[in-house]
PDB file of C-alpha atoms in Angstrom:
ATOM      1  CA  MET W 288     -22.412 -77.507   0.113  1.00 88.00           C
ATOM      2  CA  PHE W 289     -25.723 -76.452   1.663  1.00 91.00           C
ATOM      3  CA  GLU W 290     -23.939 -74.863   4.628  1.00 88.00           C
ATOM      4  CA  LEU W 291     -21.627 -72.921   2.299  1.00 91.00           C
ATOM      5  CA  ILE W 292     -24.493 -71.525   0.233  1.00 95.00           C
ATOM      6  CA  LEU W 293     -26.616 -70.687   3.279  1.00 95.00           C
ATOM      7  CA  MET W 294     -23.787 -68.985   5.168  1.00 94.00           C
ATOM      8  CA  LEU W 295     -22.717 -67.041   2.077  1.00 96.00           C
ATOM      9  CA  ILE W 296     -26.247 -65.776   1.466  1.00 97.00           C
ATOM     10  CA  ILE W 297     -26.864 -64.779   5.092  1.00 96.00           C
ATOM     11  CA  GLY W 298     -23.353 -63.325   5.478  1.00 96.00           C
ATOM     12  CA  LEU W 299     -23.696 -61.261   2.316  1.00 97.00           C
ATOM     13  CA  LEU W 300     -27.092 -60.031   3.498  1.00 97.00           C
ATOM     14  CA  PHE W 301     -25.583 -58.919   6.823  1.00 96.00           C
ATOM     15  CA  CYS W 302     -22.708 -57.203   4.988  1.00 97.00           C
ATOM     16  CA  PHE W 303     -25.126 -55.451   2.617  1.00 97.00           C
ATOM     17  CA  LEU W 304     -27.345 -54.242   5.463  1.00 96.00           C
ATOM     18  CA  GLY W 305     -24.293 -53.152   7.456  1.00 96.00           C
ATOM     19  CA  TRP W 306     -22.992 -51.203   4.471  1.00 96.00           C
ATOM     20  CA  ARG W 307     -26.376 -49.502   4.012  1.00 95.00           C
ATOM     21  CA  ILE W 308     -26.521 -48.580   7.703  1.00 93.00           C
ATOM     22  CA  TRP W 309     -22.908 -47.375   7.787  1.00 94.00           C
ATOM     23  CA  LYS W 310     -22.284 -45.660   4.457  1.00 92.00           C
ATOM     24  CA  LYS W 311     -25.824 -44.557   3.569  1.00 90.00           C
ATOM     25  CA  GLN W 312     -26.713 -43.795   7.215  1.00 87.00           C
ATOM     26  CA  GLN W 313     -29.974 -45.660   6.721  1.00 87.00           C
ATOM     27  CA  ILE W 314     -30.893 -45.744  10.396  1.00 84.00           C
ATOM     28  CA  THR W 315     -34.401 -46.982   9.572  1.00 83.00           C
ATOM     29  CA  LEU W 316     -32.937 -50.454   8.918  1.00 85.00           C
ATOM     30  CA  ILE W 317     -32.506 -50.662  12.688  1.00 84.00           C
ATOM     31  CA  HIS W 318     -35.653 -51.097  14.777  1.00 82.00           C
ATOM     32  CA  ASP W 319     -36.914 -47.698  15.901  1.00 76.00           C
ATOM     33  CA  TYR W 320     -36.761 -48.373  19.644  1.00 71.00           C
ATOM     34  CA  HIS W 321     -32.993 -48.897  19.307  1.00 74.00           C
ATOM     35  CA  TYR W 322     -32.399 -45.375  18.025  1.00 76.00           C
ATOM     36  CA  LYS W 323     -35.283 -43.274  19.357  1.00 73.00           C
ATOM     37  CA  LYS W 324     -33.044 -41.598  21.963  1.00 77.00           C
ATOM     38  CA  VAL W 325     -30.099 -41.038  19.589  1.00 80.00           C
ATOM     39  CA  SER W 326     -29.629 -37.317  19.014  1.00 78.00           C
ATOM     40  CA  GLU W 327     -29.449 -35.925  15.497  1.00 82.00           C
ATOM     41  CA  SER W 328     -25.761 -35.044  15.925  1.00 86.00           C
ATOM     42  CA  ASP W 329     -24.956 -38.616  17.045  1.00 83.00           C
ATOM     43  CA  LYS W 330     -26.715 -40.400  14.179  1.00 88.00           C
ATOM     44  CA  LYS W 331     -23.628 -40.486  11.972  1.00 91.00           C
ATOM     45  CA  PRO W 332     -21.280 -42.134  14.534  1.00 92.00           C
ATOM     46  CA  TYR W 333     -24.117 -44.393  15.716  1.00 88.00           C
ATOM     47  CA  THR W 334     -24.892 -45.694  12.233  1.00 91.00           C
ATOM     48  CA  GLU W 335     -21.174 -46.064  11.520  1.00 94.00           C
ATOM     49  CA  LYS W 336     -20.614 -48.273  14.559  1.00 94.00           C
ATOM     50  CA  MET W 337     -23.800 -50.297  14.072  1.00 93.00           C
ATOM     51  CA  GLY W 338     -23.110 -50.819  10.374  1.00 95.00           C
ATOM     52  CA  LYS W 339     -19.525 -51.923  10.964  1.00 96.00           C
ATOM     53  CA  ALA W 340     -20.676 -54.342  13.668  1.00 96.00           C
ATOM     54  CA  CYS W 341     -23.236 -55.849  11.307  1.00 96.00           C
ATOM     55  CA  MET W 342     -20.591 -56.226   8.600  1.00 97.00           C
ATOM     56  CA  ILE W 343     -18.219 -57.961  11.028  1.00 97.00           C
ATOM     57  CA  MET W 344     -20.941 -60.459  11.872  1.00 97.00           C
ATOM     58  CA  GLY W 345     -21.578 -61.039   8.171  1.00 96.00           C
ATOM     59  CA  LEU W 346     -17.873 -61.575   7.501  1.00 96.00           C
ATOM     60  CA  GLY W 347     -17.807 -64.206  10.247  1.00 95.00           C
ATOM     61  CA  MET W 348     -20.688 -66.034   8.573  1.00 96.00           C
ATOM     62  CA  ILE W 349     -18.979 -65.951   5.190  1.00 96.00           C
ATOM     63  CA  LEU W 350     -15.718 -67.258   6.666  1.00 94.00           C
ATOM     64  CA  THR W 351     -17.610 -70.012   8.492  1.00 94.00           C
ATOM     65  CA  GLY W 352     -19.128 -71.312   5.283  1.00 92.00           C
ATOM     66  CA  ILE W 353     -15.864 -71.151   3.334  1.00 93.00           C
ATOM     67  CA  ILE W 354     -13.678 -72.743   6.039  1.00 93.00           C
ATOM     68  CA  ASP W 355     -16.149 -75.552   6.736  1.00 91.00           C
ATOM     69  CA  PHE W 356     -16.466 -76.253   3.019  1.00 92.00           C
ATOM     70  CA  ILE W 357     -12.719 -76.278   2.352  1.00 93.00           C
ATOM     71  CA  SER W 358     -11.646 -78.182   5.466  1.00 91.00           C
ATOM     72  CA  GLU W 359     -14.719 -80.443   5.707  1.00 83.00           C
ATOM     73  CA  THR W 360     -14.697 -79.841   9.457  1.00 83.00           C
ATOM     74  CA  SER W 361     -16.605 -77.579  11.793  1.00 82.00           C
ATOM     75  CA  TYR W 362     -13.652 -75.305  12.587  1.00 87.00           C
ATOM     76  CA  GLY W 363     -15.384 -72.451  10.782  1.00 86.00           C
ATOM     77  CA  TRP W 364     -17.857 -72.153  13.639  1.00 92.00           C
ATOM     78  CA  VAL W 365     -15.011 -70.841  15.782  1.00 93.00           C
ATOM     79  CA  PHE W 366     -14.814 -67.881  13.375  1.00 91.00           C
ATOM     80  CA  PHE W 367     -18.575 -67.477  13.568  1.00 94.00           C
ATOM     81  CA  ALA W 368     -18.473 -67.335  17.372  1.00 96.00           C
ATOM     82  CA  VAL W 369     -15.539 -64.906  17.515  1.00 96.00           C
ATOM     83  CA  PHE W 370     -16.890 -62.521  14.866  1.00 96.00           C
ATOM     84  CA  PHE W 371     -20.418 -62.693  16.273  1.00 97.00           C
ATOM     85  CA  VAL W 372     -19.227 -61.841  19.792  1.00 97.00           C
ATOM     86  CA  ILE W 373     -17.082 -58.957  18.490  1.00 97.00           C
ATOM     87  CA  GLY W 374     -19.943 -57.554  16.388  1.00 96.00           C
ATOM     88  CA  PHE W 375     -22.508 -58.004  19.135  1.00 96.00           C
ATOM     89  CA  ARG W 376     -20.245 -56.285  21.678  1.00 96.00           C
ATOM     90  CA  MET W 377     -19.744 -53.368  19.282  1.00 96.00           C
ATOM     91  CA  MET W 378     -23.522 -53.049  18.957  1.00 93.00           C
ATOM     92  CA  LEU W 379     -24.018 -53.129  22.727  1.00 94.00           C
ATOM     93  CA  VAL W 380     -21.374 -50.447  23.285  1.00 94.00           C
ATOM     94  CA  ALA W 381     -22.908 -48.205  20.588  1.00 91.00           C
ATOM     95  CA  GLN W 382     -26.401 -48.729  22.030  1.00 91.00           C
ATOM     96  CA  LYS W 383     -25.313 -47.807  25.523  1.00 90.00           C
ATOM     97  CA  LYS W 384     -23.273 -44.801  24.397  1.00 89.00           C
ATOM     98  CA  TYR W 385     -25.701 -43.214  21.929  1.00 86.00           C
ATOM     99  CA  ASN W 386     -29.125 -44.523  23.031  1.00 82.00           C
ATOM    100  CA  GLY W 387     -28.545 -44.610  26.767  1.00 79.00           C
ATOM    101  CA  GLY W 388     -29.372 -48.328  27.012  1.00 70.00           C
ATOM    102  CA  LEU W 389     -30.544 -51.293  24.995  1.00 71.00           C
ATOM    103  CA  PHE W 390     -34.096 -50.027  24.514  1.00 65.00           C
TER     104      PHE W 390
END
């Protein structure tokens, strides 16, 4: 039960932050050195990609908690790994494309 509650809380937090970054274009939720080279015209696609990636990671956390709780196994961690890798890759691609590198 603890894992379910913890993963739901953290997953929902990631989804909320991702939504704020994506829909509200709140780029300040990302550390400033990650977006200091992003041009003004690229801020919208950059925040869209970063926000979606964050939401994908959050969805993976939510699914992990639910699947582990329902099945009473650790199979949910497979979802965590897959969604985390997908989200992280999306972030890396957006960083390289719009910021010119990771930092």
